[in-house]
């Protein structure tokens, strides 16, 4: 396909400011189900794929894995602007696509069909879903650094527990998604806990008894409020994720990602830096 292009959803949101907005990049294959079209491209080539997309440009694509996440993010924008029409601290959704402009018309039309477009925030007749955005984070190597994971991998669980007890008063280092979680927390503080359109969760393999205190103290030191925290003590995360039904779950363990997918939970793997 052609080189990746980008299309900004919410182009009519005049208040957004790239220096203040929380930018989320997502591919069209995540927003819409394009498995059949992808198969056609692989089997018959770019030209046949483009002809198919153009011939079906008025037929909306089915929602994909990230569709509900994008809807929920736009719902957050809607609630923020209801409180303050001049607010600039919004979600800015960047859609990345490998489609050519000609075959990309179907993507645009599908976005308009479902209301995931620039009109969503401002046109009263386009109603956003009233479902809060639910985001679940793993702890070590995701929200926090992987320092304790390294001790566990090299010296075992008992030494990791000892390390945590010795370091209990010292906040953990920053993980790769700390900045994202902090920005979510900043937006969340615009609302009371009862009326917030964002809910965040910590679901970690740590035990609450032996290794939970430092995690809680670190969140407190950062000023990051989490709605609910689950210390699984090594138990599978899938069942609790099935109860939460998050729009997205971030974890550095591929076995946890698989467990989430088995429960039908959209998930994203955070590769370990070490």
CSV table of C-alpha atoms in Angstrom, one decimal:
chain,number,residue,atom,x,y,z
A,1,UNK,CA,0.0,0.0,0.0
A,2,UNK,CA,1.0,3.7,-0.1
A,3,UNK,CA,3.1,5.3,2.5
A,4,UNK,CA,1.2,5.9,5.8
A,5,UNK,CA,-1.0,9.0,5.8
A,6,UNK,CA,-2.8,10.6,8.7
A,7,UNK,CA,-6.3,11.9,9.2
A,8,UNK,CA,-7.2,14.0,12.2
A,9,UNK,CA,-10.6,13.1,13.8
A,10,UNK,CA,-12.2,16.1,15.6
A,11,UNK,CA,-10.8,18.6,13.1
A,12,UNK,CA,-13.6,21.0,14.1
A,13,UNK,CA,-12.7,21.1,17.7
A,14,UNK,CA,-11.2,24.6,17.6
A,15,UNK,CA,-10.2,24.5,21.3
A,16,UNK,CA,-7.7,21.7,20.9
A,17,UNK,CA,-4.1,22.5,21.3
A,18,UNK,CA,-1.4,19.9,20.4
A,19,UNK,CA,0.7,21.2,23.3
A,20,UNK,CA,-2.1,20.5,25.8
A,21,UNK,CA,-4.1,17.7,24.2
A,22,UNK,CA,-3.6,14.0,24.9
A,23,UNK,CA,-2.8,12.6,21.5
A,24,UNK,CA,-3.8,9.0,20.8
A,25,UNK,CA,-2.7,7.4,17.6
A,26,UNK,CA,-4.7,4.4,16.3
A,27,UNK,CA,-4.7,2.5,13.0
A,28,UNK,CA,-7.7,2.1,10.9
A,29,UNK,CA,-7.4,-1.7,11.2
A,30,UNK,CA,-7.9,-1.2,15.0
A,31,UNK,CA,-10.9,1.0,14.7
A,32,UNK,CA,-12.6,-1.0,11.9
A,33,UNK,CA,-12.7,-4.7,11.1
A,34,UNK,CA,-10.6,-5.0,7.9
A,35,UNK,CA,-9.7,-8.7,8.0
A,36,UNK,CA,-11.4,-9.6,4.8
A,37,UNK,CA,-10.0,-6.6,3.0
A,38,UNK,CA,-6.5,-7.4,4.3
A,39,UNK,CA,-6.8,-11.0,3.1
A,40,UNK,CA,-7.9,-9.6,-0.4
A,41,UNK,CA,-4.8,-7.4,-0.4
A,42,UNK,CA,-2.5,-10.2,0.4
A,43,UNK,CA,-4.0,-12.7,-2.0
A,44,UNK,CA,-4.8,-10.4,-5.0
A,45,UNK,CA,-2.7,-7.3,-4.6
A,46,UNK,CA,-3.0,-3.6,-4.1
A,47,UNK,CA,-5.0,-2.8,-7.3
A,48,UNK,CA,-7.8,-5.4,-6.5
A,49,UNK,CA,-7.9,-4.2,-2.9
A,50,UNK,CA,-8.3,-0.5,-4.1
A,51,UNK,CA,-11.1,-1.5,-6.5
A,52,UNK,CA,-12.9,-3.4,-3.8
A,53,UNK,CA,-12.7,-0.5,-1.4
A,54,UNK,CA,-13.9,2.0,-4.0
A,55,UNK,CA,-16.8,-0.3,-5.0
A,56,UNK,CA,-17.8,-0.6,-1.4
A,57,UNK,CA,-17.0,3.0,-0.3
A,58,UNK,CA,-20.6,3.6,0.9
A,59,UNK,CA,-20.8,0.3,2.8
A,60,UNK,CA,-19.8,0.9,6.4
A,61,UNK,CA,-17.1,-1.3,7.9
A,62,UNK,CA,-17.8,-3.2,11.0
A,63,UNK,CA,-16.4,-1.9,14.3
A,64,UNK,CA,-13.0,-3.1,15.3
A,65,UNK,CA,-11.2,-3.8,18.5
A,66,UNK,CA,-10.4,-0.1,19.3
A,67,UNK,CA,-13.8,1.2,18.2
A,68,UNK,CA,-15.3,1.4,21.7
A,69,UNK,CA,-12.1,3.0,23.1
A,70,UNK,CA,-12.4,5.8,20.5
A,71,UNK,CA,-16.1,6.3,21.2
A,72,UNK,CA,-15.4,6.5,25.0
A,73,UNK,CA,-12.5,9.0,24.4
A,74,UNK,CA,-14.8,11.2,22.5
A,75,UNK,CA,-17.4,10.9,25.2
A,76,UNK,CA,-14.9,12.3,27.6
A,77,UNK,CA,-14.3,15.2,25.2
A,78,UNK,CA,-18.1,15.8,25.1
A,79,UNK,CA,-18.4,15.9,28.9
A,80,UNK,CA,-15.3,18.2,29.3
A,81,UNK,CA,-16.7,20.7,26.7
A,82,UNK,CA,-20.1,20.6,28.4
A,83,UNK,CA,-18.4,21.9,31.6
A,84,UNK,CA,-16.1,24.3,29.8
A,85,UNK,CA,-16.5,25.1,26.1
A,86,UNK,CA,-13.1,26.8,26.0
A,87,UNK,CA,-11.2,23.8,27.4
A,88,UNK,CA,-8.1,22.8,25.4
A,89,UNK,CA,-7.0,19.8,27.4
A,90,UNK,CA,-8.9,17.2,25.3
A,91,UNK,CA,-8.2,13.9,23.6
A,92,UNK,CA,-6.9,14.3,20.1
A,93,UNK,CA,-7.4,11.2,18.0
A,94,UNK,CA,-4.9,10.6,15.2
A,95,UNK,CA,-5.9,7.9,12.8
A,96,UNK,CA,-3.0,6.3,10.9
A,97,UNK,CA,-3.7,4.5,7.6
A,98,UNK,CA,-1.8,2.8,4.9
A,99,UNK,CA,-4.6,3.4,2.4
A,100,UNK,CA,-4.3,5.6,-0.6
A,101,UNK,CA,-6.7,8.6,-0.6
A,102,UNK,CA,-8.9,6.8,-3.1
A,103,UNK,CA,-9.4,3.6,-1.1
A,104,UNK,CA,-9.5,5.6,2.1
A,105,UNK,CA,-12.9,7.1,1.3
A,106,UNK,CA,-14.5,4.1,2.8
A,107,UNK,CA,-12.7,4.7,6.1
A,108,UNK,CA,-13.9,8.3,6.2
A,109,UNK,CA,-17.5,7.3,5.3
A,110,UNK,CA,-17.4,4.6,8.0
A,111,UNK,CA,-16.3,7.1,10.6
A,112,UNK,CA,-19.1,9.4,9.6
A,113,UNK,CA,-21.6,6.6,9.7
A,114,UNK,CA,-20.8,5.7,13.3
A,115,UNK,CA,-20.3,9.3,14.4
A,116,UNK,CA,-16.6,8.9,15.2
A,117,UNK,CA,-15.9,12.2,13.4
A,118,UNK,CA,-15.4,15.9,13.9
A,119,UNK,CA,-19.2,16.4,14.3
A,120,UNK,CA,-19.4,14.2,17.4
A,121,UNK,CA,-18.6,16.8,19.9
A,122,UNK,CA,-20.7,19.7,18.6
A,123,UNK,CA,-23.7,18.4,16.8
A,124,UNK,CA,-26.5,17.6,19.2
A,125,UNK,CA,-28.1,15.0,16.9
A,126,UNK,CA,-25.0,12.8,17.1
A,127,UNK,CA,-25.2,11.2,20.5
A,128,UNK,CA,-22.0,9.8,22.1
A,129,UNK,CA,-22.3,6.7,24.2
A,130,UNK,CA,-22.7,7.3,27.9
A,131,UNK,CA,-20.1,4.7,28.9
A,132,UNK,CA,-17.0,5.9,30.9
A,133,UNK,CA,-13.6,5.3,29.4
A,134,UNK,CA,-12.1,2.4,31.4
A,135,UNK,CA,-8.3,1.9,31.2
A,136,UNK,CA,-6.4,-0.8,33.1
A,137,UNK,CA,-2.7,-0.7,33.7
A,138,UNK,CA,-0.3,-3.4,34.9
A,139,UNK,CA,2.2,-2.2,37.5
A,140,UNK,CA,5.8,-3.3,37.1
A,141,UNK,CA,7.4,-2.4,33.7
A,142,UNK,CA,4.2,-0.5,32.7
A,143,UNK,CA,3.2,2.1,35.3
A,144,UNK,CA,6.3,1.6,37.4
A,145,UNK,CA,9.9,0.8,36.4
A,146,UNK,CA,11.0,-2.9,36.1
A,147,UNK,CA,13.4,-2.7,39.0
A,148,UNK,CA,11.6,-5.2,41.1
A,149,UNK,CA,10.9,-7.5,38.2
A,150,UNK,CA,14.7,-7.6,37.6
A,151,UNK,CA,15.3,-8.7,41.2
A,152,UNK,CA,12.6,-11.3,40.8
A,153,UNK,CA,14.0,-12.7,37.6
A,154,UNK,CA,17.6,-12.8,38.9
A,155,UNK,CA,17.1,-13.8,42.5
A,156,UNK,CA,13.6,-15.1,43.0
A,157,UNK,CA,10.4,-14.1,44.7
A,158,UNK,CA,11.7,-14.2,48.3
A,159,UNK,CA,14.5,-11.7,47.5
A,160,UNK,CA,12.1,-9.5,45.5
A,161,UNK,CA,9.8,-9.3,48.6
A,162,UNK,CA,12.8,-8.5,50.8
A,163,UNK,CA,13.8,-5.8,48.3
A,164,UNK,CA,10.4,-4.2,48.3
A,165,UNK,CA,10.3,-4.2,52.1
A,166,UNK,CA,13.7,-2.5,52.3
A,167,UNK,CA,12.6,0.1,49.6
A,168,UNK,CA,9.1,0.6,51.0
A,169,UNK,CA,9.6,4.3,51.7
A,170,UNK,CA,11.2,5.0,48.3
A,171,UNK,CA,8.9,5.6,45.3
A,172,UNK,CA,9.4,3.3,42.4
A,173,UNK,CA,10.8,4.6,39.1
A,174,UNK,CA,8.6,5.7,36.2
A,175,UNK,CA,7.4,3.1,33.8
A,176,UNK,CA,6.7,3.7,30.0
A,177,UNK,CA,3.0,4.5,30.5
A,178,UNK,CA,3.4,6.7,33.6
A,179,UNK,CA,3.1,9.9,31.5
A,180,UNK,CA,-0.1,8.6,29.8
A,181,UNK,CA,-1.6,7.6,33.1
A,182,UNK,CA,-0.8,11.0,34.6
A,183,UNK,CA,-2.4,12.8,31.7
A,184,UNK,CA,-5.5,10.7,32.1
A,185,UNK,CA,-5.5,11.6,35.8
A,186,UNK,CA,-5.2,15.3,34.9
A,187,UNK,CA,-8.3,15.1,32.8
A,188,UNK,CA,-10.1,13.0,35.4
A,189,UNK,CA,-9.6,15.7,38.1
A,190,UNK,CA,-11.9,18.0,36.1
A,191,UNK,CA,-14.8,15.9,37.5
A,192,UNK,CA,-15.9,14.6,40.8
A,193,UNK,CA,-15.3,10.9,41.3
A,194,UNK,CA,-19.0,10.1,40.9
A,195,UNK,CA,-19.4,12.0,37.6
A,196,UNK,CA,-16.1,11.3,36.0
A,197,UNK,CA,-16.3,9.9,32.5
A,198,UNK,CA,-12.9,8.2,33.1
A,199,UNK,CA,-12.2,5.2,35.3
A,200,UNK,CA,-8.7,3.8,35.8
A,201,UNK,CA,-7.5,0.5,37.3
A,202,UNK,CA,-4.3,-1.1,38.5
A,203,UNK,CA,-4.3,-4.9,38.0
A,204,UNK,CA,-0.9,-6.2,39.1
A,205,UNK,CA,0.6,-9.6,39.8
A,206,UNK,CA,2.0,-8.2,43.1
A,207,UNK,CA,0.6,-9.4,46.4
A,208,UNK,CA,-1.2,-6.8,48.4
A,209,UNK,CA,0.3,-8.1,51.6
A,210,UNK,CA,4.0,-8.2,50.8
A,211,UNK,CA,4.4,-5.9,47.8
A,212,UNK,CA,1.3,-3.7,47.6
A,213,UNK,CA,2.3,-1.0,50.1
A,214,UNK,CA,5.1,0.4,48.0
A,215,UNK,CA,2.9,0.5,44.9
A,216,UNK,CA,0.2,2.5,46.7
A,217,UNK,CA,2.8,4.9,48.2
A,218,UNK,CA,4.3,5.5,44.8
A,219,UNK,CA,0.9,6.4,43.3
A,220,UNK,CA,0.3,8.7,46.3
A,221,UNK,CA,3.7,10.3,45.8
A,222,UNK,CA,2.9,10.9,42.1
A,223,UNK,CA,-0.5,12.3,42.9
A,224,UNK,CA,-2.1,9.7,40.6
A,225,UNK,CA,-5.5,8.6,41.7
A,226,UNK,CA,-6.6,5.1,40.6
A,227,UNK,CA,-10.2,4.1,41.0
A,228,UNK,CA,-9.6,0.5,41.8
A,229,UNK,CA,-6.4,-1.6,42.5
A,230,UNK,CA,-6.2,-5.3,42.3
A,231,UNK,CA,-3.2,-7.2,43.7
A,232,UNK,CA,-3.5,-10.6,42.2
A,233,UNK,CA,-0.6,-12.4,44.0
A,234,UNK,CA,0.3,-14.2,40.7
A,235,UNK,CA,-3.3,-15.3,39.9
A,236,UNK,CA,-4.6,-15.0,36.3
A,237,UNK,CA,-5.8,-11.5,35.4
A,238,UNK,CA,-8.3,-12.6,32.8
A,239,UNK,CA,-11.3,-13.2,35.1
A,240,UNK,CA,-11.0,-9.8,36.8
A,241,UNK,CA,-10.6,-8.1,33.5
A,242,UNK,CA,-13.7,-9.8,32.3
A,243,UNK,CA,-15.5,-8.1,35.2
A,244,UNK,CA,-14.1,-4.7,34.6
A,245,UNK,CA,-14.6,-4.9,30.8
A,246,UNK,CA,-12.0,-2.2,30.0
A,247,UNK,CA,-11.7,-0.4,26.7
A,248,UNK,CA,-7.9,-1.1,26.8
A,249,UNK,CA,-5.6,-3.1,29.1
A,250,UNK,CA,-1.8,-2.5,29.1
A,251,UNK,CA,0.6,-5.2,30.3
A,252,UNK,CA,4.2,-6.2,29.6
A,253,UNK,CA,3.5,-10.0,29.9
A,254,UNK,CA,2.4,-11.8,26.8
A,255,UNK,CA,0.7,-14.5,28.9
A,256,UNK,CA,-1.4,-11.7,30.5
A,257,UNK,CA,-2.2,-10.3,27.1
A,258,UNK,CA,-3.3,-13.7,25.9
A,259,UNK,CA,-5.4,-14.2,29.0
A,260,UNK,CA,-7.1,-10.8,28.3
A,261,UNK,CA,-7.8,-11.7,24.7
A,262,UNK,CA,-9.3,-15.0,25.7
A,263,UNK,CA,-11.8,-13.0,27.7
A,264,UNK,CA,-12.5,-10.7,24.8
A,265,UNK,CA,-10.7,-7.7,26.4
A,266,UNK,CA,-8.8,-5.3,24.1
A,267,UNK,CA,-5.2,-5.3,25.2
A,268,UNK,CA,-1.9,-3.8,24.3
A,269,UNK,CA,1.5,-5.3,24.9
A,270,UNK,CA,4.1,-3.0,26.5
A,271,UNK,CA,7.6,-4.4,25.5
A,272,UNK,CA,10.1,-4.4,28.4
A,273,UNK,CA,13.0,-2.1,27.8
A,274,UNK,CA,15.5,-4.7,29.3
